[in-house]
PDB file of C-alpha atoms in Angstrom:
ATOM      1  CA  MET A   1      22.548  -3.293   9.899  1.00  0.00           C
ATOM      2  CA  ASP A   2      22.209   0.479   9.892  1.00  0.00           C
ATOM      3  CA  HIS A   3      19.488   1.540   7.494  1.00  0.00           C
ATOM      4  CA  PRO A   4      20.785   4.032   4.921  1.00  0.00           C
ATOM      5  CA  TYR A   5      17.526   4.463   3.000  1.00  0.00           C
ATOM      6  CA  ASN A   6      14.190   6.057   3.757  1.00  0.00           C
ATOM      7  CA  GLN A   7      11.177   3.808   3.236  1.00  0.00           C
ATOM      8  CA  ILE A   8       7.806   3.515   1.576  1.00  0.00           C
ATOM      9  CA  LEU A   9       5.581   1.200   3.630  1.00  0.00           C
ATOM     10  CA  LEU A  10       2.954  -0.878   1.822  1.00  0.00           C
ATOM     11  CA  PHE A  11       0.511  -2.199   4.422  1.00  0.00           C
ATOM     12  CA  GLY A  12      -2.402  -4.433   3.543  1.00  0.00           C
ATOM     13  CA  ASP A  13      -3.717  -7.900   2.822  1.00  0.00           C
ATOM     14  CA  SER A  14      -2.943 -10.464   0.116  1.00  0.00           C
ATOM     15  CA  ILE A  15      -3.217  -7.913  -2.685  1.00  0.00           C
ATOM     16  CA  THR A  16      -0.279  -6.113  -1.084  1.00  0.00           C
ATOM     17  CA  GLN A  17       1.543  -9.331  -0.164  1.00  0.00           C
ATOM     18  CA  PHE A  18       1.354 -10.533  -3.772  1.00  0.00           C
ATOM     19  CA  SER A  19       2.466  -7.128  -5.075  1.00  0.00           C
ATOM     20  CA  PHE A  20       6.066  -8.347  -5.167  1.00  0.00           C
ATOM     21  CA  ASP A  21       5.212 -11.357  -7.360  1.00  0.00           C
ATOM     22  CA  PRO A  22       7.229 -11.004 -10.585  1.00  0.00           C
ATOM     23  CA  GLU A  23       4.865 -13.276 -12.522  1.00  0.00           C
ATOM     24  CA  LEU A  24       2.010 -10.867 -11.724  1.00  0.00           C
ATOM     25  CA  VAL A  25       4.123  -7.770 -12.476  1.00  0.00           C
ATOM     26  CA  GLY A  26       3.351  -6.778  -8.895  1.00  0.00           C
ATOM     27  CA  PHE A  27       2.754  -3.089  -8.227  1.00  0.00           C
ATOM     28  CA  GLY A  28       5.025  -3.204  -5.181  1.00  0.00           C
ATOM     29  CA  ALA A  29       7.884  -4.654  -7.207  1.00  0.00           C
ATOM     30  CA  SER A  30       7.327  -1.969  -9.838  1.00  0.00           C
ATOM     31  CA  LEU A  31       7.501   0.704  -7.149  1.00  0.00           C
ATOM     32  CA  ALA A  32      10.679  -0.853  -5.758  1.00  0.00           C
ATOM     33  CA  ASN A  33      12.171  -0.786  -9.242  1.00  0.00           C
ATOM     34  CA  ALA A  34      11.223   2.864  -9.740  1.00  0.00           C
ATOM     35  CA  TYR A  35      12.769   3.825  -6.383  1.00  0.00           C
ATOM     36  CA  GLN A  36      15.878   1.644  -6.534  1.00  0.00           C
ATOM     37  CA  ARG A  37      18.914   3.273  -4.878  1.00  0.00           C
ATOM     38  CA  LYS A  38      16.619   6.068  -3.663  1.00  0.00           C
ATOM     39  CA  VAL A  39      14.007   4.659  -1.253  1.00  0.00           C
ATOM     40  CA  ASP A  40      13.339   1.152   0.073  1.00  0.00           C
ATOM     41  CA  VAL A  41       9.829  -0.132  -0.652  1.00  0.00           C
ATOM     42  CA  VAL A  42       8.782  -2.384   2.237  1.00  0.00           C
ATOM     43  CA  ASN A  43       6.051  -4.984   1.643  1.00  0.00           C
ATOM     44  CA  ARG A  44       3.983  -5.664   4.744  1.00  0.00           C
ATOM     45  CA  GLY A  45       1.005  -7.433   3.208  1.00  0.00           C
ATOM     46  CA  PHE A  46      -0.711 -10.275   5.090  1.00  0.00           C
ATOM     47  CA  SER A  47      -2.833 -12.645   3.045  1.00  0.00           C
ATOM     48  CA  GLY A  48      -6.352 -13.132   4.365  1.00  0.00           C
ATOM     49  CA  TYR A  49      -6.102 -10.418   7.004  1.00  0.00           C
ATOM     50  CA  ASN A  50      -8.721  -7.775   7.723  1.00  0.00           C
ATOM     51  CA  THR A  51      -8.494  -4.481   9.623  1.00  0.00           C
ATOM     52  CA  GLU A  52      -9.207  -6.162  12.980  1.00  0.00           C
ATOM     53  CA  TRP A  53      -6.117  -8.336  12.637  1.00  0.00           C
ATOM     54  CA  GLY A  54      -4.174  -5.566  10.966  1.00  0.00           C
ATOM     55  CA  LEU A  55      -4.406  -3.166  13.913  1.00  0.00           C
ATOM     56  CA  PRO A  56      -2.054  -5.004  16.310  1.00  0.00           C
ATOM     57  CA  ILE A  57       0.352  -5.656  13.425  1.00  0.00           C
ATOM     58  CA  LEU A  58       0.569  -1.993  12.445  1.00  0.00           C
ATOM     59  CA  ARG A  59       1.189  -1.022  16.062  1.00  0.00           C
ATOM     60  CA  GLN A  60       4.278  -3.213  16.016  1.00  0.00           C
ATOM     61  CA  LEU A  61       5.509  -2.046  12.617  1.00  0.00           C
ATOM     62  CA  LEU A  62       5.517   1.686  13.244  1.00  0.00           C
ATOM     63  CA  PRO A  63       8.515   3.190  15.044  1.00  0.00           C
ATOM     64  CA  THR A  64       7.774   5.079  18.224  1.00  0.00           C
ATOM     65  CA  VAL A  65       8.462   8.780  18.478  1.00  0.00           C
ATOM     66  CA  GLU A  66      11.620   7.989  20.427  1.00  0.00           C
ATOM     67  CA  LYS A  67      12.867   5.513  17.832  1.00  0.00           C
ATOM     68  CA  GLN A  68      12.186   8.042  15.090  1.00  0.00           C
ATOM     69  CA  LYS A  69      14.539  10.423  16.878  1.00  0.00           C
ATOM     70  CA  GLN A  70      17.246   7.774  17.061  1.00  0.00           C
ATOM     71  CA  THR A  71      17.421   6.890  13.371  1.00  0.00           C
ATOM     72  CA  PRO A  72      17.728   9.224  10.387  1.00  0.00           C
ATOM     73  CA  ALA A  73      15.839   6.798   8.111  1.00  0.00           C
ATOM     74  CA  LYS A  74      12.169   7.740   7.884  1.00  0.00           C
ATOM     75  CA  ILE A  75       8.931   6.383   6.480  1.00  0.00           C
ATOM     76  CA  LEU A  76       8.320   8.873   3.680  1.00  0.00           C
ATOM     77  CA  LEU A  77       5.018   7.393   2.530  1.00  0.00           C
ATOM     78  CA  ALA A  78       2.664   4.677   3.758  1.00  0.00           C
ATOM     79  CA  THR A  79      -0.238   3.027   1.962  1.00  0.00           C
ATOM     80  CA  ILE A  80      -3.147   1.335   3.728  1.00  0.00           C
ATOM     81  CA  PHE A  81      -4.792  -1.088   1.324  1.00  0.00           C
ATOM     82  CA  LEU A  82      -7.460  -3.043   3.202  1.00  0.00           C
ATOM     83  CA  GLY A  83     -11.125  -3.905   2.825  1.00  0.00           C
ATOM     84  CA  ALA A  84     -11.127  -6.808   0.380  1.00  0.00           C
ATOM     85  CA  ASN A  85     -11.390  -9.256   3.285  1.00  0.00           C
ATOM     86  CA  ASP A  86     -13.409  -7.042   5.627  1.00  0.00           C
ATOM     87  CA  SER A  87     -16.080  -6.954   2.903  1.00  0.00           C
ATOM     88  CA  ALA A  88     -16.594 -10.710   2.917  1.00  0.00           C
ATOM     89  CA  LEU A  89     -20.224 -11.606   3.624  1.00  0.00           C
ATOM     90  CA  PRO A  90     -21.300 -11.647   7.311  1.00  0.00           C
ATOM     91  CA  PHE A  91     -21.129 -15.443   7.652  1.00  0.00           C
ATOM     92  CA  ALA A  92     -17.470 -15.465   6.575  1.00  0.00           C
ATOM     93  CA  LEU A  93     -14.611 -15.563   9.090  1.00  0.00           C
ATOM     94  CA  GLN A  94     -12.939 -12.482   7.620  1.00  0.00           C
ATOM     95  CA  HIS A  95     -16.005 -10.215   7.704  1.00  0.00           C
ATOM     96  CA  VAL A  96     -15.789  -6.950   9.630  1.00  0.00           C
ATOM     97  CA  PRO A  97     -18.992  -4.859   9.907  1.00  0.00           C
ATOM     98  CA  LEU A  98     -18.890  -1.663   7.899  1.00  0.00           C
ATOM     99  CA  ASP A  99     -18.940   0.706  10.896  1.00  0.00           C
ATOM    100  CA  LYS A 100     -16.173  -1.259  12.593  1.00  0.00           C
ATOM    101  CA  PHE A 101     -14.168  -1.243   9.366  1.00  0.00           C
ATOM    102  CA  LYS A 102     -14.335   2.548   9.250  1.00  0.00           C
ATOM    103  CA  GLU A 103     -13.426   2.755  12.931  1.00  0.00           C
ATOM    104  CA  ASN A 104     -10.387   0.554  12.347  1.00  0.00           C
ATOM    105  CA  LEU A 105      -9.230   2.663   9.414  1.00  0.00           C
ATOM    106  CA  ASN A 106      -9.578   5.769  11.556  1.00  0.00           C
ATOM    107  CA  THR A 107      -7.511   4.142  14.286  1.00  0.00           C
ATOM    108  CA  MET A 108      -4.776   3.288  11.788  1.00  0.00           C
ATOM    109  CA  ILE A 109      -4.699   6.852  10.507  1.00  0.00           C
ATOM    110  CA  SER A 110      -4.483   8.126  14.089  1.00  0.00           C
ATOM    111  CA  MET A 111      -1.448   5.921  14.715  1.00  0.00           C
ATOM    112  CA  PHE A 112       0.398   8.108  12.214  1.00  0.00           C
ATOM    113  CA  LYS A 113      -1.362  11.436  12.607  1.00  0.00           C
ATOM    114  CA  SER A 114      -2.526  11.849  16.209  1.00  0.00           C
ATOM    115  CA  PRO A 115      -0.085  13.759  18.477  1.00  0.00           C
ATOM    116  CA  GLU A 116      -1.167  11.437  21.303  1.00  0.00           C
ATOM    117  CA  SER A 117      -0.065   8.336  19.340  1.00  0.00           C
ATOM    118  CA  PRO A 118       3.151   6.581  20.440  1.00  0.00           C
ATOM    119  CA  SER A 119       4.038   6.360  16.728  1.00  0.00           C
ATOM    120  CA  TYR A 120       3.062   9.930  15.803  1.00  0.00           C
ATOM    121  CA  ASN A 121       4.708  10.906  12.528  1.00  0.00           C
ATOM    122  CA  PRO A 122       3.358  14.207  11.206  1.00  0.00           C
ATOM    123  CA  ASP A 123       5.653  14.184   8.165  1.00  0.00           C
ATOM    124  CA  VAL A 124       4.608  10.845   6.689  1.00  0.00           C
ATOM    125  CA  ARG A 125       2.548  10.968   3.498  1.00  0.00           C
ATOM    126  CA  LEU A 126      -0.429   8.665   3.925  1.00  0.00           C
ATOM    127  CA  VAL A 127      -2.484   7.115   1.112  1.00  0.00           C
ATOM    128  CA  LEU A 128      -5.645   5.036   1.480  1.00  0.00           C
ATOM    129  CA  ILE A 129      -6.340   2.648  -1.395  1.00  0.00           C
ATOM    130  CA  THR A 130      -9.864   1.431  -2.075  1.00  0.00           C
ATOM    131  CA  PRO A 131     -10.318  -2.339  -2.458  1.00  0.00           C
ATOM    132  CA  PRO A 132     -10.983  -3.497  -6.016  1.00  0.00           C
ATOM    133  CA  PRO A 133     -14.486  -4.330  -7.249  1.00  0.00           C
ATOM    134  CA  LEU A 134     -15.340  -8.005  -7.006  1.00  0.00           C
ATOM    135  CA  ASN A 135     -16.008  -9.891 -10.219  1.00  0.00           C
ATOM    136  CA  GLU A 136     -18.640 -12.312  -8.948  1.00  0.00           C
ATOM    137  CA  VAL A 137     -18.469 -14.593 -11.994  1.00  0.00           C
ATOM    138  CA  GLN A 138     -14.797 -15.322 -11.418  1.00  0.00           C
ATOM    139  CA  TRP A 139     -15.078 -15.489  -7.624  1.00  0.00           C
ATOM    140  CA  LYS A 140     -18.070 -17.831  -7.706  1.00  0.00           C
ATOM    141  CA  LYS A 141     -16.068 -20.241  -9.835  1.00  0.00           C
ATOM    142  CA  ARG A 142     -13.290 -20.182  -7.252  1.00  0.00           C
ATOM    143  CA  CYS A 143     -15.790 -20.779  -4.431  1.00  0.00           C
ATOM    144  CA  ASP A 144     -17.412 -23.621  -6.405  1.00  0.00           C
ATOM    145  CA  ASP A 145     -14.006 -25.191  -7.059  1.00  0.00           C
ATOM    146  CA  GLN A 146     -13.256 -25.065  -3.333  1.00  0.00           C
ATOM    147  CA  GLY A 147     -16.654 -26.498  -2.435  1.00  0.00           C
ATOM    148  CA  GLY A 148     -17.952 -23.473  -0.554  1.00  0.00           C
ATOM    149  CA  PRO A 149     -20.694 -20.863  -0.975  1.00  0.00           C
ATOM    150  CA  LEU A 150     -20.174 -17.473  -2.575  1.00  0.00           C
ATOM    151  CA  ASN A 151     -18.709 -15.421   0.281  1.00  0.00           C
ATOM    152  CA  ARG A 152     -18.232 -12.040  -1.413  1.00  0.00           C
ATOM    153  CA  THR A 153     -20.329  -9.835  -3.679  1.00  0.00           C
ATOM    154  CA  TRP A 154     -19.819  -6.823  -5.912  1.00  0.00           C
ATOM    155  CA  GLU A 155     -22.266  -4.806  -3.797  1.00  0.00           C
ATOM    156  CA  TYR A 156     -20.281  -5.393  -0.603  1.00  0.00           C
ATOM    157  CA  SER A 157     -17.031  -4.428  -2.328  1.00  0.00           C
ATOM    158  CA  ARG A 158     -18.748  -1.231  -3.488  1.00  0.00           C
ATOM    159  CA  ASP A 159     -19.877  -0.338   0.043  1.00  0.00           C
ATOM    160  CA  TYR A 160     -16.456  -0.918   1.592  1.00  0.00           C
ATOM    161  CA  ALA A 161     -14.751   1.055  -1.157  1.00  0.00           C
ATOM    162  CA  GLN A 162     -17.125   3.932  -0.394  1.00  0.00           C
ATOM    163  CA  ALA A 163     -16.238   3.624   3.287  1.00  0.00           C
ATOM    164  CA  VAL A 164     -12.567   4.115   2.417  1.00  0.00           C
ATOM    165  CA  ARG A 165     -13.486   7.202   0.396  1.00  0.00           C
ATOM    166  CA  ASP A 166     -15.533   8.553   3.289  1.00  0.00           C
ATOM    167  CA  VAL A 167     -12.750   8.038   5.830  1.00  0.00           C
ATOM    168  CA  ALA A 168     -10.172   9.609   3.520  1.00  0.00           C
ATOM    169  CA  GLN A 169     -12.353  12.683   3.054  1.00  0.00           C
ATOM    170  CA  GLU A 170     -13.228  12.977   6.732  1.00  0.00           C
ATOM    171  CA  ARG A 171      -9.602  12.695   7.832  1.00  0.00           C
ATOM    172  CA  GLY A 172      -8.007  14.702   5.030  1.00  0.00           C
ATOM    173  CA  VAL A 173      -6.006  11.714   3.786  1.00  0.00           C
ATOM    174  CA  ILE A 174      -5.041  11.231   0.144  1.00  0.00           C
ATOM    175  CA  LEU A 175      -7.085   8.598  -1.689  1.00  0.00           C
ATOM    176  CA  ALA A 176      -6.034   6.276  -4.501  1.00  0.00           C
ATOM    177  CA  ASP A 177      -9.387   5.077  -5.817  1.00  0.00           C
ATOM    178  CA  LEU A 178      -8.585   1.712  -7.374  1.00  0.00           C
ATOM    179  CA  TRP A 179     -12.239   0.603  -7.218  1.00  0.00           C
ATOM    180  CA  THR A 180     -13.337   3.419  -9.524  1.00  0.00           C
ATOM    181  CA  LYS A 181     -10.280   3.020 -11.752  1.00  0.00           C
ATOM    182  CA  LEU A 182     -11.177  -0.612 -12.357  1.00  0.00           C
ATOM    183  CA  MET A 183     -14.883   0.070 -12.758  1.00  0.00           C
ATOM    184  CA  ASP A 184     -14.011   2.559 -15.479  1.00  0.00           C
ATOM    185  CA  VAL A 185     -12.884  -0.357 -17.658  1.00  0.00           C
ATOM    186  CA  GLY A 186     -16.407  -1.783 -17.421  1.00  0.00           C
ATOM    187  CA  MET A 187     -17.980  -4.669 -15.520  1.00  0.00           C
ATOM    188  CA  ASP A 188     -17.641  -6.970 -18.513  1.00  0.00           C
ATOM    189  CA  ASN A 189     -13.894  -6.349 -18.645  1.00  0.00           C
ATOM    190  CA  LEU A 190     -12.987  -6.840 -14.980  1.00  0.00           C
ATOM    191  CA  HIS A 191     -11.718 -10.350 -15.707  1.00  0.00           C
ATOM    192  CA  GLU A 192      -8.940  -8.767 -17.752  1.00  0.00           C
ATOM    193  CA  TYR A 193      -7.568  -7.137 -14.576  1.00  0.00           C
ATOM    194  CA  LEU A 194      -8.448  -9.648 -11.856  1.00  0.00           C
ATOM    195  CA  LEU A 195      -6.822 -13.039 -11.440  1.00  0.00           C
ATOM    196  CA  ASP A 196      -9.728 -14.777  -9.705  1.00  0.00           C
ATOM    197  CA  GLY A 197     -12.308 -12.037  -9.294  1.00  0.00           C
ATOM    198  CA  LEU A 198     -10.557 -10.472  -6.288  1.00  0.00           C
ATOM    199  CA  HIS A 199      -6.771 -10.485  -6.642  1.00  0.00           C
ATOM    200  CA  LEU A 200      -4.948  -8.483  -9.281  1.00  0.00           C
ATOM    201  CA  ASN A 201      -3.433 -10.079 -12.351  1.00  0.00           C
ATOM    202  CA  ALA A 202      -0.592  -8.480 -14.327  1.00  0.00           C
ATOM    203  CA  ASN A 203      -2.899  -5.929 -15.957  1.00  0.00           C
ATOM    204  CA  GLY A 204      -4.439  -5.053 -12.608  1.00  0.00           C
ATOM    205  CA  ASN A 205      -1.038  -4.621 -11.006  1.00  0.00           C
ATOM    206  CA  LYS A 206       0.162  -2.382 -13.832  1.00  0.00           C
ATOM    207  CA  LEU A 207      -2.948  -0.233 -13.435  1.00  0.00           C
ATOM    208  CA  THR A 208      -2.431  -0.041  -9.661  1.00  0.00           C
ATOM    209  CA  TYR A 209       1.197   0.947 -10.067  1.00  0.00           C
ATOM    210  CA  GLU A 210       0.241   3.685 -12.528  1.00  0.00           C
ATOM    211  CA  LEU A 211      -2.453   4.924 -10.131  1.00  0.00           C
ATOM    212  CA  LEU A 212       0.012   5.126  -7.227  1.00  0.00           C
ATOM    213  CA  ILE A 213       2.714   6.847  -9.274  1.00  0.00           C
ATOM    214  CA  GLN A 214       0.148   9.363 -10.524  1.00  0.00           C
ATOM    215  CA  THR A 215      -1.047   9.908  -6.953  1.00  0.00           C
ATOM    216  CA  ILE A 216       2.504  10.544  -5.770  1.00  0.00           C
ATOM    217  CA  GLN A 217       3.209  12.862  -8.690  1.00  0.00           C
ATOM    218  CA  HIS A 218       0.060  14.887  -8.046  1.00  0.00           C
ATOM    219  CA  HIS A 219       0.104  15.104  -4.264  1.00  0.00           C
ATOM    220  CA  PHE A 220       3.720  14.455  -3.239  1.00  0.00           C
ATOM    221  CA  PRO A 221       5.906  15.489  -6.194  1.00  0.00           C
ATOM    222  CA  ASP A 222       8.940  15.985  -3.937  1.00  0.00           C
ATOM    223  CA  ILE A 223       9.155  12.210  -3.401  1.00  0.00           C
ATOM    224  CA  HIS A 224       8.316  11.135  -6.930  1.00  0.00           C
ATOM    225  CA  PRO A 225      11.206   8.898  -8.055  1.00  0.00           C
ATOM    226  CA  ASP A 226      12.115  11.294 -10.867  1.00  0.00           C
ATOM    227  CA  ASN A 227      12.667  14.029  -8.293  1.00  0.00           C
ATOM    228  CA  LEU A 228      14.922  12.083  -5.927  1.00  0.00           C
ATOM    229  CA  GLU A 229      18.666  11.679  -6.175  1.00  0.00           C
ATOM    230  CA  MET A 230      20.330   8.306  -5.716  1.00  0.00           C
ATOM    231  CA  GLU A 231      21.753   7.859  -2.233  1.00  0.00           C
ATOM    232  CA  LEU A 232      25.222   7.245  -3.692  1.00  0.00           C
ATOM    233  CA  PRO A 233      26.615   8.654  -6.946  1.00  0.00           C
ATOM    234  CA  GLY A 234      26.811   6.712 -10.163  1.00  0.00           C
ATOM    235  CA  PHE A 235      30.130   4.979 -10.626  1.00  0.00           C
ATOM    236  CA  ARG A 236      31.164   7.297 -13.470  1.00  0.00           C
ATOM    237  CA  ASP A 237      30.804  10.262 -11.110  1.00  0.00           C
ATOM    238  CA  LEU A 238      33.145   8.878  -8.465  1.00  0.00           C
ATOM    239  CA  PRO A 239      36.532  10.509  -8.111  1.00  0.00           C
ATOM    240  CA  ARG A 240      39.459   8.334  -9.142  1.00  0.00           C
ATOM    241  CA  GLU A 241      41.156   8.880  -5.797  1.00  0.00           C
ATOM    242  CA  ASN A 242      39.939   9.681  -2.289  1.00  0.00           C
ATOM    243  CA  PHE A 243      36.505   8.330  -3.145  1.00  0.00           C
ATOM    244  CA  GLU A 244      35.692   7.104   0.376  1.00  0.00           C
ATOM    245  CA  GLU A 245      33.872  10.302   1.329  1.00  0.00           C
ATOM    246  CA  SER A 246      31.711  10.062  -1.802  1.00  0.00           C
ATOM    247  CA  LEU A 247      30.672   6.558  -0.756  1.00  0.00           C
ATOM    248  CA  GLN A 248      29.237   7.569   2.610  1.00  0.00           C
ATOM    249  CA  PHE A 249      25.458   7.249   2.756  1.00  0.00           C
ATOM    250  CA  PRO A 250      23.984  10.706   3.461  1.00  0.00           C
ATOM    251  CA  LEU A 251      21.534   9.407   6.058  1.00  0.00           C
ATOM    252  CA  LEU A 252      24.292   7.656   8.013  1.00  0.00           C
ATOM    253  CA  LYS A 253      26.383  10.836   8.129  1.00  0.00           C
ATOM    254  CA  GLN A 254      23.678  12.757  10.002  1.00  0.00           C
TER     255      GLN A 254
END
C-alpha cells in the first residue's frame, strides 16, 4: 500500500508500547487522535527493552537516504523514550551502565542527524523523553508479588533521567522532561500517575500527552495538529461533480 501520510515515530520500551492502550488513555493513542487524517502516529514500543536491544531495532526501522528519496511520506517527528529498563539495578538482566546508556542514546541520535548515517534525515524533529521517576513503594510490592528482589530504585531513575537531559543538551536535541513533570506533583503523589511504580496509568498518560503537545507547540509549531490541514477535504467541501481530483492524496501526487 502506498503511504499517503507523513509519520510521527514513537520509539521506546513498554511505556511507549502501552501508549496505545485505551484503558490507560495512552498518550500515543491521544496523539493519534489529535493527528487523525493529518499524520500517522506509529507505535514502535518494545516492552522490557533497553537501549542495547533498541539499537539494532532502530537501524531497521529508519528508512535509508535512498528510500527517503523514493517515497514522499516522511518521518516528521520521532521520540526516543528509553531508560526505564536501562536503569534497573546492576544485577538485573535489563541493566545498562550509565555511560553505555548515554553512548547508546548518542548513537541513536546520530542515526538521524549524522551526515555519515545511512538513515540521515536532517529534517526530522527529534525529541528525547526522560524516563519517569520510580515509586519504590509501588514497585517493591510488584517485586514482592512476583517473588523477586527490588530491582529498581528512585535514585537510579533520577540518574538515568539526568543522563537523558545531558545528552539532549550536548547534542542540541529537544527534551521532554517527564521525570521532572512527575516529580513536580510530589513524591507522595506519584502513585496517582503510575500504575505499578514504573508504568503510566491514565493520569500519567494524560500528563505525558500534554507534555508532548506542549513541546511540539513550543518547538515545532508548524507540525502542531492545529496548524496542519487534513490530507483530504471534509466531505462538505467536496464538489458535487468531478470530485476525483479533490480525492487525490497530496503526497501521492508528488
